[in-house]
Coordinates of C-alpha atoms in Angstrom, one line a residue:
X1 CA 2.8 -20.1 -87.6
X2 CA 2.8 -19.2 -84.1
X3 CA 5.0 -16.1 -83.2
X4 CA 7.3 -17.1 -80.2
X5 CA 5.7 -13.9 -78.1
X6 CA 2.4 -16.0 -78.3
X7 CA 4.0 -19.0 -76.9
X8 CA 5.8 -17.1 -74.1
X9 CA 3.4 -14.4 -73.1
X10 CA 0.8 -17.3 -71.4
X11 CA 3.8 -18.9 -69.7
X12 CA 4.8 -15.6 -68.5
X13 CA 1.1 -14.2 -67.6
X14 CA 0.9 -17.6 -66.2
X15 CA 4.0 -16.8 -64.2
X16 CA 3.2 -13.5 -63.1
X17 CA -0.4 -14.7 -62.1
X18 CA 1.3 -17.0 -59.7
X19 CA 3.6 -14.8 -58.0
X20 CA 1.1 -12.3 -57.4
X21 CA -1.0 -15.5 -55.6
X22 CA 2.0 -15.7 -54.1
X23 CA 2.3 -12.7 -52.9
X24 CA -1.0 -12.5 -51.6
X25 CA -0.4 -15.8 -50.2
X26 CA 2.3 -14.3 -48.0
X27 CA 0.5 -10.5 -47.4
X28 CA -2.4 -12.9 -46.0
X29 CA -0.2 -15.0 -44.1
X30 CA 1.9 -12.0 -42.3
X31 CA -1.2 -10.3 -41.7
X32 CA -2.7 -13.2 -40.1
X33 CA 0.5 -14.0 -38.2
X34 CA 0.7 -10.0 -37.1
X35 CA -3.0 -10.3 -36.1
X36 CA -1.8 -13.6 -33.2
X37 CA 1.1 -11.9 -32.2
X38 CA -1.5 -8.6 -31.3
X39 CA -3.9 -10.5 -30.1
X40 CA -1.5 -12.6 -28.0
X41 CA 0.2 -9.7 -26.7
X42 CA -3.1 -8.0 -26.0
X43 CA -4.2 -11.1 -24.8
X44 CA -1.3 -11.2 -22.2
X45 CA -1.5 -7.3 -21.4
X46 CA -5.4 -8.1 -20.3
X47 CA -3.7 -11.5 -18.5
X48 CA -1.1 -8.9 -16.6
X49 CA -3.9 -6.3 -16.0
X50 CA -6.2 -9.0 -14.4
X51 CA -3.2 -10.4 -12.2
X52 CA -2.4 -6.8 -11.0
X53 CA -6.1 -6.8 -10.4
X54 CA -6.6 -9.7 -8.6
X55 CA -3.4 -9.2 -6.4
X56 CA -4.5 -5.7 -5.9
X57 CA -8.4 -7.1 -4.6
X58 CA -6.5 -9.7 -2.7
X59 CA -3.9 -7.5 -0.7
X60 CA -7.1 -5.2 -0.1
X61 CA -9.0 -8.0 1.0
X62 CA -6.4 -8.8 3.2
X63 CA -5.8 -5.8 4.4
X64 CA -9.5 -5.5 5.4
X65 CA -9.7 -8.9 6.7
X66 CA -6.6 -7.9 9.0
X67 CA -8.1 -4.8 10.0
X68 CA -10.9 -7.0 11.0
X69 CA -9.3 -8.9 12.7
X70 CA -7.8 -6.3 15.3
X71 CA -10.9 -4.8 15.5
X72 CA -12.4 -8.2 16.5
X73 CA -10.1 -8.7 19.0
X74 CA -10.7 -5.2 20.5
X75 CA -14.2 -5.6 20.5
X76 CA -13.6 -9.3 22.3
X77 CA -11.2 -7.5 25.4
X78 CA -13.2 -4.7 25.3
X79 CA -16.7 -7.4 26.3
X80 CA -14.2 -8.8 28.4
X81 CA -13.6 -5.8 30.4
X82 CA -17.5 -4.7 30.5
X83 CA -18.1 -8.2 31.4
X84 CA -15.5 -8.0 34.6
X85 CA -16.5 -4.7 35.9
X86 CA -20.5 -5.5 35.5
X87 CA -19.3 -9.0 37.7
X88 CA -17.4 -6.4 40.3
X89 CA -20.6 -4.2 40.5
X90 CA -23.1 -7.4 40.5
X91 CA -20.4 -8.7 43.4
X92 CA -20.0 -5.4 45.2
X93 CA -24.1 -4.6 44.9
X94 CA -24.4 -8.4 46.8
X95 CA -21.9 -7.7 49.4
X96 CA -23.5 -4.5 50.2
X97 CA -27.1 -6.3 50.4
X98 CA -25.7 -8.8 52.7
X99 CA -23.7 -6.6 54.7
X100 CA -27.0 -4.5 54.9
X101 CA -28.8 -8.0 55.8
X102 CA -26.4 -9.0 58.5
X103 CA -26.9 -5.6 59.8
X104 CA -30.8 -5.8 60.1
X105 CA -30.6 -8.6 61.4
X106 CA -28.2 -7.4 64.6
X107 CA -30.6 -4.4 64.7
X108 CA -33.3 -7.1 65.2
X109 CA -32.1 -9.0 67.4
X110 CA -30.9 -6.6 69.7
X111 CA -34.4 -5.1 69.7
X112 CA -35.9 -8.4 70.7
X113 CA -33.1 -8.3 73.3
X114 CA -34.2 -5.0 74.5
X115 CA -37.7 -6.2 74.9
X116 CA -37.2 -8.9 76.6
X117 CA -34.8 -6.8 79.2
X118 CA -37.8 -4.7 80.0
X119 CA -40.2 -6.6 80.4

């Protein structure tokens, strides 16, 4: 005859074997779950530190596109005003010529004037 410890203790060992796979079951399963939420969060913390990034690189970039801007512009009015004075000088150099010109030319024709007075 079979003692009634014999009957029970597989059903029990059977029983304990299958919470402990249960319980490893669930150990595995919150560890995997803990190991998402990490890496989500991670994940998300890179995520933020790459947006802080890129809005950091684009407010410099637009900062230095700005500053490049003005400094375009400065450099434009600043040819502009070369380009005015060296058209006043160029302008003032050919006035001077003609008036110098105009001048000769009196000077000459007074001379041929003279000439022809005294002779």
């Amino acid at each position: 005859m079979v003692s009634e410890m014999e009957i029970t203790f597989p059903i029990l060992k059977n029983a304990a074997s299958r919470s402990s796979v249960q319980e490893e079951s669930k150990q595995k399963d919150s560890k995997a779950s803990e190991e998402v939420t990490e890496r989500f969060f991670n994940r998300n913390s890179i995520t933020d530190e790459k947006t802080r990034n890129t809005k950091n690189h684009q407010n410099k970039t637009d900062l230095l596109r700005k500053r490049d801007t003005k400094q375009t512009e400065r450099n434009r009015k600043a040819r502009q005003l070369i380009a005015k004075v060296v058209e006043k000088e160029e302008e003032s150099k050919r006035i001077s010529k003609e008036k110098i010109a105009t001048q000769k030319l009196k000077d000459d024709r007074l001379e041929e004037d003279n000439k022809g007075k005294f002779l």
